[in-house]
Short mmCIF file of C-alpha atoms and ligand atoms in Angstrom, two decimals:
data_model
loop_
_atom_site.label_atom_id
_atom_site.label_comp_id
_atom_site.label_asym_id
_atom_site.label_seq_id
_atom_site.Cartn_x
_atom_site.Cartn_y
_atom_site.Cartn_z
CA MET T 1 0.00 0.00 0.00
CA PHE T 2 2.68 2.46 1.09
CA SER T 3 4.97 1.51 -1.71
CA CYS T 4 2.14 2.08 -4.12
CA VAL T 5 1.62 5.65 -2.87
CA TYR T 6 5.37 6.12 -2.98
CA ILE T 7 5.49 5.08 -6.61
CA VAL T 8 2.64 7.40 -7.51
CA LEU T 9 4.37 10.28 -5.72
CA LEU T 10 7.63 9.46 -7.40
CA ALA T 11 5.88 9.40 -10.76
CA LEU T 12 4.28 12.77 -10.05
CA CYS T 13 7.61 14.22 -8.98
CA PHE T 14 9.27 12.86 -12.04
CA GLU T 15 6.51 14.17 -14.25
CA SER T 16 6.72 17.68 -12.80
CA ALA T 17 10.51 17.70 -12.88
CA PHE T 18 10.34 16.74 -16.49
CA SER T 19 7.70 19.31 -17.35
CA GLY T 20 9.89 21.95 -15.72
CA ASP T 21 12.47 21.52 -18.45
CA VAL T 22 10.18 21.59 -21.41
CA TYR T 23 7.39 23.66 -22.88
CA LYS T 24 4.76 23.10 -25.52
CA ALA T 25 4.83 25.06 -28.75
CA ALA T 26 1.98 24.70 -31.20
CA ILE T 27 1.91 25.36 -34.90
CA VAL T 28 -0.86 24.82 -37.41
CA ASP T 29 -0.80 21.93 -39.87
CA SER T 30 0.59 23.55 -42.99
CA ALA T 31 -1.02 20.98 -45.27
CA LYS T 32 -4.21 23.04 -45.13
CA ASP T 33 -4.73 26.62 -46.15
CA PHE T 34 -5.68 29.01 -43.40
CA ASN T 35 -6.06 32.77 -43.34
CA VAL T 36 -6.84 35.50 -40.83
CA ASN T 37 -10.48 34.49 -40.75
CA ASN T 38 -9.45 31.19 -39.14
CA TYR T 39 -7.19 32.67 -36.46
CA GLU T 40 -9.78 32.80 -33.70
CA ALA T 41 -10.88 29.21 -34.23
CA LEU T 42 -7.27 28.03 -34.42
CA ILE T 43 -6.36 29.73 -31.15
CA HIS T 44 -9.28 28.05 -29.39
CA GLU T 45 -8.37 24.72 -30.93
CA ALA T 46 -4.78 25.09 -29.76
CA SER T 47 -5.81 25.99 -26.21
CA LYS T 48 -7.38 22.55 -25.85
CA SER T 49 -4.00 21.00 -26.59
CA GLY T 50 -2.46 22.67 -23.55
CA ALA T 51 0.11 24.56 -25.63
CA ASP T 52 2.05 27.39 -23.99
CA ILE T 53 2.59 29.27 -27.21
CA LEU T 54 0.96 29.15 -30.64
CA VAL T 55 2.54 30.43 -33.84
CA LEU T 56 -0.23 31.27 -36.29
CA PRO T 57 0.09 30.47 -39.99
CA GLU T 58 1.19 33.33 -42.19
CA GLU T 59 -0.95 34.72 -44.89
CA VAL T 60 1.22 34.65 -47.97
CA LEU T 61 0.51 37.75 -49.94
CA SER T 62 1.06 37.83 -53.68
CA LYS T 63 3.37 40.40 -55.22
CA THR T 64 0.47 42.64 -56.23
CA ASP T 65 -1.06 42.24 -52.80
CA LEU T 66 2.19 43.43 -51.33
CA GLU T 67 2.55 46.35 -53.71
CA THR T 68 -0.95 47.59 -53.14
CA CYS T 69 -1.21 46.23 -49.63
CA GLY T 70 -4.39 44.64 -50.95
CA ARG T 71 -5.93 42.84 -48.02
CA CYS T 72 -3.85 44.36 -45.29
CA VAL T 73 -5.01 47.96 -45.62
CA HIS T 74 -8.20 47.96 -43.71
CA ASN T 75 -8.14 45.18 -41.22
CA TYR T 76 -4.92 45.46 -39.22
CA ASP T 77 -6.64 46.80 -36.10
CA GLU T 78 -9.39 44.28 -36.45
CA ILE T 79 -6.95 41.35 -36.71
CA VAL T 80 -4.97 42.55 -33.70
CA LYS T 81 -8.13 42.89 -31.63
CA THR T 82 -9.41 39.46 -32.62
CA ILE T 83 -6.14 37.75 -31.75
CA SER T 84 -5.80 39.65 -28.50
CA ASN T 85 -9.28 38.59 -27.35
CA ALA T 86 -8.74 35.00 -28.40
CA ALA T 87 -5.31 34.81 -26.72
CA GLN T 88 -6.87 36.14 -23.53
CA SER T 89 -9.72 33.66 -23.44
CA ALA T 90 -7.40 30.80 -24.43
CA ARG T 91 -4.81 31.95 -21.86
CA MET T 92 -1.98 31.24 -24.26
CA TYR T 93 0.90 33.11 -25.87
CA VAL T 94 0.16 33.75 -29.55
CA ALA T 95 2.62 34.94 -32.22
CA THR T 96 1.52 36.23 -35.60
CA HIS T 97 2.70 38.13 -38.65
CA VAL T 98 0.50 40.98 -39.87
CA TYR T 99 0.87 43.55 -42.64
CA GLU T 100 -0.01 47.11 -41.85
CA LYS T 101 -0.27 50.19 -44.01
CA ILE T 102 0.84 53.41 -42.39
CA LYS T 103 -0.11 56.69 -43.98
CA CYS T 104 1.94 59.84 -43.69
CA GLN T 105 2.54 63.06 -45.58
CA GLU T 106 5.23 61.59 -47.81
CA GLY T 107 3.04 58.68 -48.89
CA ASP T 108 2.59 55.43 -47.12
CA ASP T 109 4.62 52.58 -45.74
CA LEU T 110 3.77 48.95 -45.88
CA VAL T 111 4.98 47.47 -42.64
CA ARG T 112 5.59 43.84 -41.81
CA SER T 113 4.87 43.23 -38.15
CA ASN T 114 5.62 40.30 -35.93
CA LEU T 115 3.41 40.53 -32.88
CA VAL T 116 3.35 38.37 -29.77
CA PHE T 117 0.42 38.39 -27.34
CA ASP T 118 0.66 37.05 -23.81
CA ARG T 119 -1.94 35.07 -21.90
CA ARG T 120 -3.80 38.26 -21.02
CA GLY T 121 -4.00 39.30 -24.63
CA ASP T 122 -1.44 42.09 -24.20
CA VAL T 123 1.14 42.68 -26.90
CA VAL T 124 4.51 41.77 -25.37
CA SER T 125 6.67 41.92 -28.47
CA VAL T 126 6.52 44.08 -31.58
CA TYR T 127 9.02 43.63 -34.37
CA ARG T 128 8.34 45.72 -37.43
CA LYS T 129 10.08 46.48 -40.68
CA SER T 130 9.05 48.62 -43.57
CA LEU T 131 8.66 46.70 -46.79
CA ASN T 132 9.02 49.63 -49.18
CA ASN T 133 11.62 52.33 -48.89
CA ALA T 134 10.37 53.85 -45.69
CA ASN T 135 8.63 56.93 -47.08
CA CYS T 136 7.38 57.81 -43.68
CA ASN T 137 10.85 58.02 -42.20
CA ALA T 138 9.42 56.37 -39.14
CA THR T 139 11.73 54.60 -36.78
CA TYR T 140 9.85 51.70 -35.33
CA SER T 141 10.51 50.87 -31.75
CA ASN T 142 11.08 47.16 -31.80
CA THR T 143 11.10 44.88 -28.82
CA ALA T 144 11.90 41.66 -30.52
CA THR T 145 12.55 39.72 -27.33
CA PHE T 146 10.02 38.67 -24.71
CA SER T 147 10.08 36.61 -21.54
CA THR T 148 7.34 34.20 -20.65
CA ASP T 149 5.73 32.94 -17.44
CA PHE T 150 7.02 29.46 -18.26
CA GLY T 151 10.59 30.67 -17.89
CA VAL T 152 11.69 30.90 -21.51
CA LYS T 153 13.05 34.01 -23.18
CA PHE T 154 12.38 34.27 -26.90
CA GLU T 155 13.60 36.43 -29.71
CA VAL T 156 11.32 37.06 -32.66
CA ILE T 157 12.98 37.09 -36.08
CA MET T 158 11.91 37.35 -39.70
CA GLU T 159 12.91 35.03 -42.53
CA GLU T 160 15.66 37.26 -43.90
CA ASP T 161 17.20 37.64 -40.43
CA LEU T 162 18.41 34.05 -40.69
CA VAL T 163 20.78 35.32 -43.37
CA MET T 164 21.23 38.99 -42.47
CA LYS T 165 21.69 38.98 -38.71
CA ASN T 166 25.07 37.89 -37.48
CA VAL T 167 24.64 34.50 -35.88
CA LYS T 168 27.35 35.40 -33.38
CA ASP T 169 24.90 37.93 -31.89
CA MET T 170 22.11 35.41 -31.53
CA GLY T 171 22.60 34.29 -27.97
CA LEU T 172 19.20 32.93 -26.98
CA ARG T 173 18.10 29.31 -27.12
CA ASN T 174 14.54 29.86 -28.36
CA TYR T 175 13.35 31.76 -31.44
CA VAL T 176 10.03 32.50 -33.07
CA LEU T 177 10.41 32.87 -36.83
CA LEU T 178 7.68 34.64 -38.80
CA GLY T 179 7.51 36.93 -41.82
CA ALA T 180 8.23 35.71 -45.33
CA TRP T 181 10.91 37.40 -47.39
CA GLY T 182 10.56 35.54 -50.68
CA HIS T 183 14.10 34.44 -51.37
CA GLN T 184 14.96 33.74 -54.96
CA ASN T 185 17.66 31.44 -53.72
CA ARG T 186 15.61 28.51 -52.68
CA PHE T 187 18.09 27.07 -50.19
CA LEU T 188 17.96 30.29 -48.15
CA SER T 189 14.21 30.26 -47.70
CA ALA T 190 13.05 29.65 -44.15
CA SER T 191 11.59 26.25 -44.94
CA HIS T 192 15.07 25.04 -45.94
CA PHE T 193 17.56 27.27 -44.20
CA ALA T 194 15.94 27.39 -40.74
CA SER T 195 17.07 23.82 -40.23
CA SER T 196 20.71 24.75 -40.98
CA TRP T 197 20.41 27.84 -38.82
CA ALA T 198 19.05 25.84 -35.89
CA TYR T 199 21.87 23.35 -36.41
CA ILE T 200 24.50 26.08 -36.03
CA THR T 201 22.84 28.09 -33.25
CA LYS T 202 21.69 24.99 -31.32
CA ALA T 203 18.48 26.88 -30.65
CA ASN T 204 14.84 25.87 -30.89
CA VAL T 205 13.20 27.56 -33.84
CA ILE T 206 9.42 27.73 -33.98
CA SER T 207 8.06 28.90 -37.29
CA SER T 208 4.70 28.61 -38.96
CA ASN T 209 6.11 26.05 -41.39
CA GLY T 210 7.92 23.84 -38.93
CA VAL T 211 9.63 23.46 -35.58
CA HIS T 212 13.32 22.69 -35.20
CA SER T 213 14.06 21.11 -31.87
CA ASN T 214 15.67 18.00 -30.52
CA THR T 215 13.04 16.18 -28.54
CA GLY T 216 11.17 15.36 -31.72
CA LYS T 217 8.04 14.81 -29.65
CA ARG T 218 5.01 15.98 -31.57
CA ILE T 219 1.34 15.38 -30.92
CA LYS T 220 -1.38 16.23 -33.40
CA TYR T 221 -4.70 17.62 -32.21
CA GLY T 222 -6.92 18.27 -35.21
CA ASN T 223 -5.30 21.12 -37.13
CA ILE T 224 -2.77 21.76 -34.38
CA ILE T 225 0.65 20.16 -34.00
CA VAL T 226 2.08 20.45 -30.51
CA ASN T 227 5.85 20.16 -30.15
CA ILE T 228 7.54 19.43 -26.83
CA LEU T 229 10.69 21.55 -26.66
CA GLU T 230 13.53 21.64 -24.17
CA LYS T 231 13.92 25.10 -22.68
CA ILE T 232 17.70 24.94 -22.87
CA GLY T 233 17.60 24.65 -26.64
CA ASN T 234 18.72 22.07 -29.07
CA ASP T 235 22.09 20.56 -28.19
CA HIS T 236 21.86 17.71 -30.67
CA PRO T 237 20.31 19.39 -33.65
CA GLN T 238 19.10 17.33 -36.53
CA ILE T 239 18.64 18.47 -40.08
CA ILE T 240 15.31 17.74 -41.70
CA THR T 241 15.03 18.92 -45.27
CA SER T 242 11.72 19.91 -46.75
CA PRO T 243 10.97 18.86 -50.30
CA SER T 244 11.89 21.12 -53.17
CA ASN T 245 11.60 20.84 -56.88
CA THR T 246 13.97 23.59 -57.79
CA VAL T 247 17.50 24.83 -57.15
CA SER T 248 16.85 28.32 -58.55
CA GLU T 249 19.78 30.60 -57.97
CA ASP T 250 21.69 33.10 -60.06
CA TRP T 251 24.72 31.12 -61.17
CA GLY T 252 26.18 33.75 -63.48
CA GLN T 253 29.07 34.66 -61.22
CA TYR T 254 29.76 31.22 -59.88
CA ILE T 255 32.57 28.97 -60.93
CA ILE T 256 31.03 25.63 -61.78
CA ARG T 257 32.75 22.46 -62.86
CA PRO T 258 30.57 19.57 -63.98
CA LEU T 259 30.64 16.44 -61.86
CA ASP T 260 31.90 13.52 -63.91
CA LEU T 261 29.32 10.87 -63.11
CA GLU T 262 31.42 8.20 -64.74
CA ARG T 263 34.52 8.84 -62.66
CA SER T 264 32.46 9.32 -59.53
CA THR T 265 31.30 5.69 -59.59
CA HIS T 266 34.88 4.91 -58.51
CA GLY T 267 35.12 8.00 -56.33
CA TYR T 268 37.25 10.95 -57.33
CA LYS T 269 38.61 14.23 -56.07
CA GLU T 270 38.12 17.58 -57.71
CA SER T 271 39.12 21.09 -56.80
CA VAL T 272 37.21 24.19 -57.90
CA CYS T 273 38.53 27.68 -57.23
CA HIS T 274 37.05 31.15 -57.44
CA GLY T 275 40.09 33.40 -57.24
CA GLN T 276 42.02 32.47 -54.13
CA PHE T 277 39.09 30.64 -52.63
CA CYS T 278 39.10 26.91 -53.32
CA CYS T 279 36.70 24.10 -52.62
CA GLN T 280 37.81 20.51 -52.57
CA PHE T 281 35.31 17.79 -53.40
CA TYR T 282 35.35 14.05 -53.12
CA VAL T 283 32.35 12.35 -54.68
CA LYS T 284 31.44 8.71 -54.90
CA THR T 285 28.22 7.65 -56.56
CA ALA T 286 26.78 4.19 -57.02
CA GLY T 287 24.89 2.48 -59.78
CA THR T 288 24.81 3.22 -63.47
CA LYS T 289 21.15 3.94 -63.89
CA LEU T 290 20.02 6.35 -66.56
CA LYS T 291 20.61 9.80 -65.17
CA ASP T 292 18.02 12.53 -65.54
CA VAL T 293 20.23 15.17 -64.02
CA THR T 294 23.87 16.11 -63.96
CA TYR T 295 25.60 17.85 -61.13
CA GLY T 296 27.85 20.86 -60.88
CA LEU T 297 30.63 21.49 -58.35
CA VAL T 298 30.43 25.12 -57.32
CA ALA T 299 32.82 27.62 -55.76
CA TYR T 300 31.89 31.20 -55.03
CA ASP T 301 33.53 34.02 -53.11
CA GLY T 302 31.77 37.34 -53.28
CA LEU T 303 28.57 39.25 -52.93
CA PHE T 304 25.25 37.59 -53.04
CA ASN T 305 21.90 39.19 -53.87
CA ILE T 306 19.14 38.10 -51.53
CA GLY T 307 16.60 40.40 -53.11
CA ARG T 308 15.02 43.78 -52.37
CA GLY T 309 18.35 45.50 -52.62
CA HIS T 310 20.13 43.48 -49.98
CA ILE T 311 23.58 42.34 -50.98
CA VAL T 312 25.43 40.11 -48.56
CA GLY T 313 28.91 38.66 -48.45
CA SER T 314 29.31 34.94 -48.86
CA GLN T 315 31.68 32.11 -49.61
CA SER T 316 30.16 28.91 -50.91
CA CYS T 317 31.19 25.41 -51.79
CA ALA T 318 28.39 23.22 -53.08
CA LEU T 319 27.32 20.34 -55.20
CA VAL T 320 24.17 21.29 -57.11
CA ALA T 321 21.87 19.52 -59.53
CA CYS T 322 21.78 20.79 -63.10
CA ALA T 323 19.86 19.55 -66.09
CA GLY T 324 22.47 20.17 -68.76
CA LEU T 325 25.70 21.80 -69.70
CA TYR T 326 24.72 25.40 -69.36
CA LYS T 327 24.99 27.18 -66.04
CA ARG T 328 21.45 28.24 -66.77
CA SER T 329 20.38 24.63 -66.46
CA CYS T 330 21.24 24.65 -62.79
CA PHE T 331 18.01 26.58 -62.30
CA LEU T 332 16.71 23.08 -62.12
CA GLN T 333 13.00 22.67 -62.01
CA SER T 334 12.10 19.03 -61.93
CA GLU T 335 8.64 17.57 -61.81
CA ASN T 336 10.29 14.30 -60.80
CA ASN T 337 10.71 13.27 -57.20
CA SER T 338 13.88 11.40 -57.84
CA THR T 339 17.18 12.41 -59.34
CA ASN T 340 18.23 8.82 -59.99
CA VAL T 341 21.70 9.48 -58.62
CA TYR T 342 22.74 7.75 -55.44
CA PHE T 343 25.62 9.33 -53.56
CA GLU T 344 27.61 6.94 -51.42
CA LYS T 345 29.78 9.72 -50.11
CA ILE T 346 30.36 13.42 -50.66
CA THR T 347 33.11 15.33 -48.91
CA ILE T 348 33.49 19.08 -49.28
CA THR T 349 36.37 21.04 -47.78
CA GLY T 350 37.26 24.70 -47.95
CA ASN T 351 39.43 27.30 -46.25
CA PHE T 352 36.93 29.96 -45.23
CA SER T 353 37.57 33.41 -43.89
CA LYS T 354 37.63 33.50 -40.09
CA SER T 355 35.16 36.35 -39.84
CA GLY T 356 32.40 34.29 -41.43
CA VAL T 357 29.98 31.73 -40.07
CA GLN T 358 29.60 28.52 -42.03
CA PHE T 359 26.26 26.77 -42.45
CA PRO T 360 25.55 23.43 -44.06
CA THR T 361 22.99 23.72 -46.87
CA PHE T 362 20.67 21.11 -48.33
CA LEU T 363 17.99 20.79 -50.93
CA THR T 364 16.32 17.47 -51.60
CA THR T 365 13.37 16.46 -53.74
CA THR T 366 11.71 14.61 -50.86
CA GLN T 367 11.56 15.30 -47.15
CA THR T 368 14.63 13.72 -45.63
CA THR T 369 16.05 13.44 -42.14
CA ILE T 370 19.80 13.81 -42.51
CA ASN T 371 21.45 11.46 -40.04
CA ASN T 372 24.56 10.49 -41.90
CA PHE T 373 26.10 13.93 -41.99
CA ASP T 374 29.00 15.67 -40.32
CA LEU T 375 30.38 19.22 -40.25
CA GLN T 376 33.75 20.07 -38.69
CA HIS T 377 35.43 23.41 -38.13
CA GLN T 378 39.17 23.59 -37.63
CA PHE T 379 40.77 26.93 -36.92
CA THR T 380 44.17 27.50 -38.48
CA GLN T 381 46.28 30.63 -38.36
CA LYS T 382 44.77 32.23 -41.43
CA HIS T 383 41.51 30.44 -42.02
CA VAL T 384 38.86 28.21 -40.67
CA LYS T 385 39.00 24.91 -42.46
CA VAL T 386 35.51 23.50 -42.80
CA ASN T 387 34.91 19.93 -43.75
CA THR T 388 31.52 18.42 -44.36
CA GLU T 389 30.58 14.89 -45.27
CA ILE T 390 27.41 13.11 -46.17
CA TYR T 391 26.77 9.42 -46.83
CA ASP T 392 24.12 7.44 -48.64
CA MET T 393 21.99 10.18 -50.09
CA ASN T 394 19.34 10.03 -52.76
CA ASP T 395 17.40 12.80 -54.39
CA LEU T 396 19.92 15.50 -53.69
CA LEU T 397 19.55 18.90 -55.36
CA ARG T 398 22.09 20.78 -53.32
CA PHE T 399 24.58 19.98 -50.61
CA GLY T 400 27.29 22.33 -49.47
CA ILE T 401 28.75 24.91 -47.15
CA PHE T 402 27.37 28.42 -47.19
CA SER T 403 29.51 30.89 -45.31
CA ARG T 404 28.12 34.25 -44.35
CA GLU T 405 30.78 36.94 -44.55
CA TYR T 406 29.05 39.61 -42.52
CA ASN T 407 31.96 42.01 -42.90
CA SER T 408 31.46 42.39 -46.63
CA ASP T 409 27.76 43.16 -46.47
CA PHE T 410 26.66 45.97 -48.66
CA VAL T 411 23.47 47.19 -47.11
CA SER T 412 23.52 46.97 -43.39
CA GLU T 413 20.10 46.30 -42.02
CA GLY T 414 18.48 49.39 -40.58
CA GLY T 415 21.35 51.45 -41.99
CA LYS T 416 20.71 54.43 -44.16
CA ASN T 417 22.65 53.13 -47.13
CA SER T 418 19.58 52.73 -49.22
CA SER T 419 19.63 50.22 -51.99
CA GLU T 420 18.51 52.93 -54.40
CA ASN T 421 21.91 54.54 -54.36
CA LEU T 422 23.72 51.47 -55.51
CA ASP T 423 24.21 50.19 -58.99
CA PHE T 424 23.88 46.47 -58.53
CA THR T 425 24.73 45.59 -62.08
CA ASP T 426 28.38 46.24 -61.28
CA TYR T 427 28.24 43.53 -58.70
CA ILE T 428 25.64 41.06 -59.72
CA SER T 429 25.21 40.40 -63.36
CA SER T 430 22.64 38.03 -64.69
CA GLU T 431 23.46 38.69 -68.33
CA ASN T 432 25.91 35.86 -68.56
CA VAL T 433 23.88 33.13 -66.95
CA GLN T 434 23.86 31.36 -70.25
CA GLU T 435 27.59 30.76 -70.15
CA PHE T 436 28.94 27.30 -70.33
CA PHE T 437 30.44 25.79 -67.27
CA ASP T 438 33.80 27.30 -66.60
CA TYR T 439 35.74 24.16 -67.20
CA ILE T 440 35.94 22.49 -70.55
CA TRP T 441 34.72 18.98 -70.91
CA ILE T 442 37.50 16.91 -72.30
CA ARG T 443 35.91 13.71 -73.31
CA LEU T 444 34.91 13.42 -76.92
CA ARG T 445 31.47 12.04 -76.30
CA ILE T 446 30.69 15.07 -74.28
CA VAL T 447 31.93 17.36 -77.00
CA ILE T 448 29.56 15.61 -79.32
CA PHE T 449 26.79 16.10 -76.78
CA VAL T 450 27.60 19.80 -76.60
CA VAL T 451 27.50 20.10 -80.36
CA SER T 452 24.17 18.34 -80.49
CA ILE T 453 22.78 20.71 -77.88
CA TYR T 454 23.98 23.63 -80.00
CA ILE T 455 22.22 22.20 -83.00
CA LEU T 456 19.05 21.63 -81.00
CA GLU T 457 19.15 25.18 -79.71
CA MET T 458 19.49 26.55 -83.20
CA MET T 459 16.55 24.59 -84.53
C1 NAG G 1 14.15 61.60 -41.30
O1 NAG G 1 14.66 61.46 -39.98
C2 NAG G 1 15.92 62.03 -39.80
C3 NAG G 1 16.40 61.72 -38.37
O2 NAG G 1 15.39 61.26 -37.59
C4 NAG G 1 15.83 63.55 -40.04
O3 NAG G 1 17.12 64.12 -39.90
C5 NAG G 1 15.33 63.79 -41.46
O4 NAG G 1 15.15 65.16 -41.70
C6 NAG G 1 14.01 63.06 -41.69
N1 NAG G 1 13.61 63.17 -43.09
C7 NAG G 1 12.37 63.49 -43.45
C8 NAG G 1 12.12 63.51 -44.93
O5 NAG G 1 11.50 63.72 -42.66
C1 NAG G 2 11.57 12.69 -65.18
O1 NAG G 2 11.81 11.29 -65.28
C2 NAG G 2 11.56 10.75 -66.57
C3 NAG G 2 11.74 9.24 -66.50
O2 NAG G 2 12.79 8.89 -65.67
C4 NAG G 2 12.50 11.41 -67.59
O3 NAG G 2 12.23 10.92 -68.88
C5 NAG G 2 12.27 12.92 -67.57
O4 NAG G 2 13.20 13.55 -68.40
C6 NAG G 2 12.44 13.45 -66.16
N1 NAG G 2 12.13 14.86 -66.14
C7 NAG G 2 12.92 15.75 -65.56
C8 NAG G 2 12.49 17.16 -65.68
O5 NAG G 2 13.93 15.44 -64.96
C1 NAG G 3 5.97 12.97 -56.46
O1 NAG G 3 5.49 12.74 -55.14
C2 NAG G 3 4.15 13.13 -54.94
C3 NAG G 3 3.80 12.92 -53.48
O2 NAG G 3 4.74 12.17 -52.82
C4 NAG G 3 3.24 12.31 -55.86
O3 NAG G 3 1.92 12.73 -55.69
C5 NAG G 3 3.69 12.54 -57.31
O4 NAG G 3 2.92 11.74 -58.17
C6 NAG G 3 5.16 12.22 -57.48
N1 NAG G 3 5.58 12.57 -58.83
C7 NAG G 3 6.29 11.76 -59.59
C8 NAG G 3 6.63 12.27 -60.94
O5 NAG G 3 6.67 10.65 -59.21
C1 NAG G 4 43.61 24.99 -47.04
O1 NAG G 4 44.85 25.49 -46.59
C2 NAG G 4 45.83 24.49 -46.39
C3 NAG G 4 47.09 25.15 -45.86
O2 NAG G 4 46.77 26.17 -45.00
C4 NAG G 4 46.10 23.78 -47.69
O3 NAG G 4 47.04 22.74 -47.47
C5 NAG G 4 44.83 23.19 -48.24
O4 NAG G 4 45.04 22.63 -49.51
C6 NAG G 4 43.76 24.27 -48.37
N1 NAG G 4 42.52 23.66 -48.77
C7 NAG G 4 41.74 24.16 -49.74
C8 NAG G 4 40.49 23.41 -50.04
O5 NAG G 4 42.00 25.19 -50.32
C1 NAG G 5 27.16 53.76 -45.76
O1 NAG G 5 28.13 53.81 -46.78
C2 NAG G 5 29.24 54.62 -46.45
C3 NAG G 5 30.17 54.68 -47.66
O2 NAG G 5 29.94 53.66 -48.58
C4 NAG G 5 29.94 54.07 -45.21
O3 NAG G 5 31.04 54.88 -44.86
C5 NAG G 5 28.96 54.04 -44.07
O4 NAG G 5 29.56 53.46 -42.94
C6 NAG G 5 27.72 53.25 -44.46
N1 NAG G 5 26.73 53.35 -43.40
C7 NAG G 5 26.12 52.30 -42.92
C8 NAG G 5 25.13 52.59 -41.83
O5 NAG G 5 26.31 51.17 -43.31
#
């Protein structure tokens, strides 16, 4: 009898000790389409799951919507009020992204706002950025961090912050990520890059399109997915890629050498340099199935356009899928789920500048949990030598090292060096995307292939 009580007590103690280290973060099943009209219902649904914090799905506005602020003009106040009331009655923290149009004498600003409401429905965090060129000259007071009654301090970030903000300044263990940027470079979009970012920062990242954490415990309640997260962050981060059907990126300035799929069946080494910056590759593939895609080995050291006038410094080594012999073909858009190339092993090594931060990058055609992967940093006198390896991979569209060189950034965020004053064409040229790969193919059969492509293009 006594021992029974003892066991129950012990279990209760254990349970509460355990729950002291974790919290519950809810997101909404992204398989379905939700908009602001569903927010209230979603908040009430999430409250039944016992979540501490809910990140609402983002309304993705089209380009014209954004330019005209279509749907966001009239209902900002209404949305804020609705969420506030719902958060209060659900007694839950709620994070959301809302567009707001602010009128002033000079014109108007379209403002992207990340808002967090506490359990009383009060706004505890406001993080706002102007989408256009800040006609209103307003400086927004941002409080992007907030502390919660469950003992976790969060910072709220937007998609582009993953790339623009220096990771060395990101000291917290828990982040809320909201606010689409619309990267042209697919691998930098939040749905792909957040996983790499969480891997490097060892932080929990809660975004409307996924949660990066290490407990992996998820429970589904209707439209709500509740994730159990450790408050101390994510010490054993795992990369989970989300499916992609495209590699889209501006390859004009890159140095690309084609991967020789014949030699790679035996495993071979290749070095690709962009100026002084060199990437060393070892690639071993298996099987001799008919290949739908080819691959390029890429080196790049320089500025990188992430859109809307933001030019950032980067150094990259990567293996990317291409469909042909033109650099242009590496804007691969495949309706197929499989690339039909099986990689037994890929090793990529480079000497990166010490001021940068190096992220692993991945794109795959199907959702994949990357277990067989390793990334090592080794500091030498002049550089940081980064080595990454991956084994037994299918359906790979991109694998590599993306180093952010914050020191060479062109437009500092929040700075007054407006993009308008810069002539980007000097730095980023897309005129020569149609160039051939930078290295000549030696084998005769390939020369014949090239000639036949020429003939096809002329027809
Ligand atoms: C914008 O703000 C700055 C500093 O706050 C001020 O010096 C400048 O005159 C303002 N410009 C306009 C157009 O209001
Ligand atoms: C898709 O796969 C089929 C059959 O393997 C192939 O014929 C076709 O070219 C592939 N399409 C692309 C875009 O890779
Ligand atoms: C790709 O996968 C999706 C879902 O997994 C499936 O519906 C589709 O038919 C697949 N496409 C091809 C070309 O295999
Ligand atoms: C990195 O630098 C070391 C010497 O510092 C050199 O031996 C090695 O080849 C370099 N690696 C690459 C990929 O450039
Ligand atoms: C703007 O550019 C000038 C010159 O290019 C530079 O001296 C200045 O530090 C920059 N300001 C910011 C805020 O980046």
